[in-house]
């Protein structure tokens, strides 16, 4: 998996900021140990086992950090642990586009035809129109999106907490998975604790504007505690299930947990 990560050289990386950013991503007690131990690039190298001094970029380091978190969080997953949040000035504009195809091939979803199908272990299996979903209460987050392909960027997303929606549709929250299908040939599975995490969001806007086509119009799932591939765009259906159904990247060997 690590060999698949593209190395990007990001010029002008501020090492102090990088170390601080990395520290915020570390779960306790590693975080405390790291901070009391001097919080240096050298210490990060020891913790992550990757040499950050030259060839690996800062962005890559953050991906390594997220993998380190993976192992720790999988063992001691705490639904109250929040992903770090940032401020307006940190938002990356333009925000990077990513998919398994180029941007001009991104799905064009017709809002009038589009429906979100809600199926599986839920009391109310109705399909939702975009107009209905837009009436749900809106919250905002500024968080970091981390892609396994070696980049990360801070963005701002608005939508309704997925856990509120799951409650609204009478989902069996003791089920193991929420499985999402997308307008193209993409899918992803979220474990239920992550689906119920307070920052996991059914997202309708990026940067306070209706989600542009590139970023998943009309709806994506924003999961700041998971790697980018677990943030499905152009979502068309949501299924609450006990059967693990994998997903586009999951089926290619990326682990299920993929915390960030
Ligand atoms: N439907 C769909 N969702 C997807 C993908 C995709 O190819 N199709 N790519 C994933 C990956 S790997 C990343 S990094 C993010 C990129 O989201 P962005 O274009 O908003 O940056 O979308 C994720 N969700
Ligand atoms: Mo990604």
XYZ file of C-alpha atoms and ligand atoms in Angstrom:
285
model
C 0.000 0.000 0.000
C 2.743 2.445 0.939
C 4.484 1.887 -2.390
C 1.364 3.152 -4.167
C 1.771 6.583 -2.649
C 2.981 9.148 -5.118
C 5.740 11.364 -3.840
C 4.925 15.027 -4.210
C 7.393 17.750 -3.479
C 5.609 20.674 -1.931
C 7.833 23.747 -2.048
C 7.996 26.119 0.870
C 6.704 23.770 3.521
C 7.010 25.283 6.948
C 8.508 22.519 9.073
C 7.213 23.914 12.342
C 3.675 24.061 11.011
C 4.061 20.564 9.675
C 5.162 19.221 13.031
C 2.307 21.019 14.752
C -0.210 19.720 12.225
C 1.130 16.219 12.585
C 0.951 16.408 16.372
C -2.725 17.325 16.186
C -3.391 14.222 14.155
C -1.787 11.881 16.634
C -4.063 10.090 19.049
C -3.196 10.088 22.732
C -1.049 8.797 24.382
C 1.292 8.986 21.366
C 0.515 12.650 20.985
C 1.476 13.507 24.531
C 4.651 11.445 24.264
C 5.509 13.200 21.020
C 4.898 16.675 22.418
C 6.763 16.107 25.684
C 9.601 14.479 23.719
C 10.385 17.662 21.824
C 7.998 17.384 18.860
C 10.734 17.371 16.249
C 10.895 16.101 12.689
C 13.291 13.469 14.033
C 10.680 12.239 16.498
C 8.104 12.102 13.708
C 10.490 9.973 11.706
C 10.787 7.549 14.599
C 7.039 7.390 15.143
C 6.045 6.954 11.528
C 9.093 5.065 10.326
C 9.428 7.362 7.346
C 12.254 9.724 6.646
C 10.754 13.166 6.293
C 13.994 15.033 5.837
C 14.122 15.064 2.056
C 12.455 12.794 -0.475
C 9.117 12.385 1.247
C 6.934 15.423 1.075
C 5.039 16.992 3.914
C 1.797 15.780 2.418
C 3.135 12.255 2.316
C 4.106 12.478 5.912
C 0.550 13.361 6.844
C -0.632 10.297 4.953
C 1.842 8.187 6.930
C 0.492 9.758 10.098
C -2.993 8.769 9.127
C -1.892 5.160 8.652
C -0.241 5.200 12.033
C -3.522 6.468 13.450
C -5.328 3.695 11.642
C -3.749 0.991 13.717
C -4.183 2.880 16.960
C -7.732 4.023 16.335
C -8.882 0.621 15.152
C -7.873 -0.771 18.515
C -9.259 2.013 20.676
C -11.847 3.686 18.497
C -13.446 6.468 20.418
C -16.469 8.062 18.744
C -15.808 11.220 20.743
C -12.421 11.865 19.171
C -12.710 14.816 16.819
C -10.698 15.438 13.686
C -8.737 18.708 13.928
C -10.605 21.760 12.656
C -9.080 24.804 10.999
C -9.980 28.386 10.138
C -11.141 30.172 6.959
C -7.632 31.280 6.057
C -6.421 27.655 5.896
C -8.878 26.669 3.143
C -7.180 25.564 -0.070
C -8.554 27.366 -3.116
C -9.025 25.982 -5.621
C -9.545 22.716 -3.794
C -8.013 19.693 -5.563
C -10.253 17.409 -7.601
C -9.642 13.673 -7.380
C -11.333 10.579 -8.786
C -10.372 7.489 -10.752
C -10.878 9.541 -13.960
C -10.215 13.121 -15.051
C -12.348 16.073 -14.014
C -14.152 16.489 -17.364
C -15.401 12.895 -17.016
C -17.034 13.554 -13.625
C -20.726 12.597 -13.490
C -23.245 15.272 -14.467
C -26.147 14.701 -12.147
C -29.502 16.255 -13.028
C -30.859 17.619 -9.749
C -34.472 17.233 -10.892
C -34.096 13.491 -11.570
C -31.727 12.683 -8.752
C -32.974 10.831 -5.672
C -31.202 9.457 -2.647
C -32.365 5.912 -2.088
C -32.311 4.800 1.566
C -32.458 1.035 1.988
C -31.529 -1.896 4.177
C -32.022 -1.921 7.938
C -34.082 1.268 8.184
C -37.722 1.781 9.146
C -38.367 4.384 6.472
C -37.077 3.152 3.119
C -38.199 6.192 1.167
C -36.205 7.939 -1.558
C -35.338 11.567 -0.868
C -35.386 14.423 -3.358
C -32.707 17.093 -3.223
C -35.282 19.711 -2.213
C -36.258 17.587 0.799
C -32.640 17.040 1.817
C -31.834 20.749 1.512
C -34.396 21.426 4.240
C -32.378 19.434 6.805
C -30.482 21.468 9.418
C -27.085 22.637 8.200
C -23.766 22.512 10.030
C -20.338 23.552 8.762
C -16.850 22.142 9.147
C -13.348 23.179 8.097
C -11.245 20.034 8.129
C -8.376 18.350 6.346
C -9.013 15.892 3.550
C -6.198 13.349 3.156
C -5.838 11.227 0.032
C -3.794 8.010 -0.017
C -2.328 9.155 -3.305
C -0.119 11.597 -1.465
C -1.872 14.916 -1.054
C -4.004 16.623 1.532
C -5.960 19.868 1.598
C -8.098 21.802 4.027
C -11.638 22.499 2.890
C -14.962 23.747 4.159
C -18.087 21.617 3.846
C -21.722 22.236 4.834
C -24.493 19.712 5.303
C -26.394 17.714 7.846
C -24.788 15.284 10.320
C -25.224 11.763 8.959
C -26.103 10.501 12.420
C -29.135 12.835 12.592
C -30.299 11.570 9.216
C -29.816 7.939 10.269
C -31.983 8.653 13.310
C -34.584 10.375 11.141
C -34.953 7.360 8.848
C -35.048 4.936 11.791
C -31.793 3.196 10.949
C -30.764 0.186 12.997
C -27.629 1.757 14.445
C -26.542 -1.594 15.867
C -25.923 -2.707 12.259
C -22.285 -2.875 11.213
C -22.062 -0.862 8.014
C -23.477 1.948 5.945
C -22.796 1.252 2.282
C -22.876 4.076 -0.290
C -23.283 3.768 -4.056
C -22.488 6.611 -6.423
C -23.656 7.888 -9.802
C -20.603 6.331 -11.497
C -18.968 3.033 -10.724
C -17.879 4.016 -7.237
C -18.917 2.833 -3.790
C -17.620 2.840 -0.227
C -18.485 1.364 3.167
C -18.430 3.161 6.489
C -18.356 1.279 9.779
C -21.330 2.296 11.952
C -19.299 4.084 14.682
C -17.827 6.296 11.955
C -21.233 6.832 10.349
C -22.445 8.013 13.777
C -19.386 10.209 14.422
C -20.458 13.818 15.055
C -18.308 15.164 12.188
C -19.508 12.699 9.558
C -21.647 14.797 7.254
C -24.122 14.453 4.377
C -22.654 17.297 2.414
C -24.493 19.597 0.001
C -22.131 22.567 -0.114
C -18.429 23.279 -0.485
C -17.201 26.615 0.834
C -20.834 27.709 1.402
C -21.759 27.212 -2.276
C -23.835 24.359 -3.700
C -21.411 21.456 -4.121
C -19.720 21.959 -7.505
C -19.849 19.041 -9.932
C -16.153 18.300 -9.344
C -16.693 17.769 -5.630
C -19.708 15.500 -5.856
C -22.913 17.348 -6.770
C -25.538 16.904 -5.466
C -24.339 15.067 -2.358
C -21.173 13.621 -0.922
C -20.341 12.112 2.436
C -17.662 14.068 4.282
C -15.735 11.944 6.781
C -12.828 13.886 8.289
C -11.776 10.894 10.419
C -11.164 8.754 7.332
C -8.981 8.908 4.257
C -10.354 10.614 1.137
C -11.519 7.474 -0.616
C -14.020 6.917 2.211
C -15.678 10.225 1.277
C -17.974 9.124 -1.573
C -19.155 11.825 -4.013
C -22.255 11.783 -6.287
C -23.967 9.493 -3.777
C -27.171 7.867 -5.032
C -27.933 5.314 -2.346
C -27.315 4.561 1.278
C -27.805 1.054 2.652
C -27.667 0.081 6.324
C -26.381 -3.463 6.467
C -24.609 -6.132 8.489
C -22.905 -7.471 5.360
C -19.600 -5.953 4.420
C -19.853 -4.851 0.790
C -16.478 -3.173 0.343
C -16.129 -0.412 -2.205
C -14.033 0.816 -5.122
C -10.741 1.177 -3.218
C -11.646 -1.234 -0.426
C -11.863 -3.988 -3.069
C -8.337 -3.131 -4.216
C -6.820 -3.860 -0.853
C -7.091 -0.577 0.993
C -8.019 -1.347 4.561
C -11.509 -0.862 5.882
C -10.594 1.324 8.743
C -8.559 3.974 6.931
C -8.718 6.493 9.724
C -7.099 9.849 9.410
N -18.004 8.886 -6.554
C -16.697 9.023 -6.258
N -16.359 9.432 -5.025
C -15.042 9.566 -4.692
C -14.003 9.252 -5.620
C -14.406 8.834 -6.925
O -13.562 8.538 -7.795
N -15.755 8.722 -7.200
N -12.683 9.406 -5.254
C -12.376 9.462 -3.826
C -11.043 9.927 -3.525
S -9.772 8.802 -3.659
C -10.811 11.210 -3.060
S -9.272 11.727 -2.589
C -11.911 12.184 -2.944
C -11.594 13.483 -3.697
O -12.572 14.450 -3.435
P -12.453 15.914 -4.057
O -12.524 15.772 -5.565
O -13.591 16.662 -3.487
O -11.118 16.454 -3.633
O -13.144 11.676 -3.412
C -13.383 10.327 -3.070
N -14.734 10.003 -3.437
Mo -8.112 9.727 -2.526
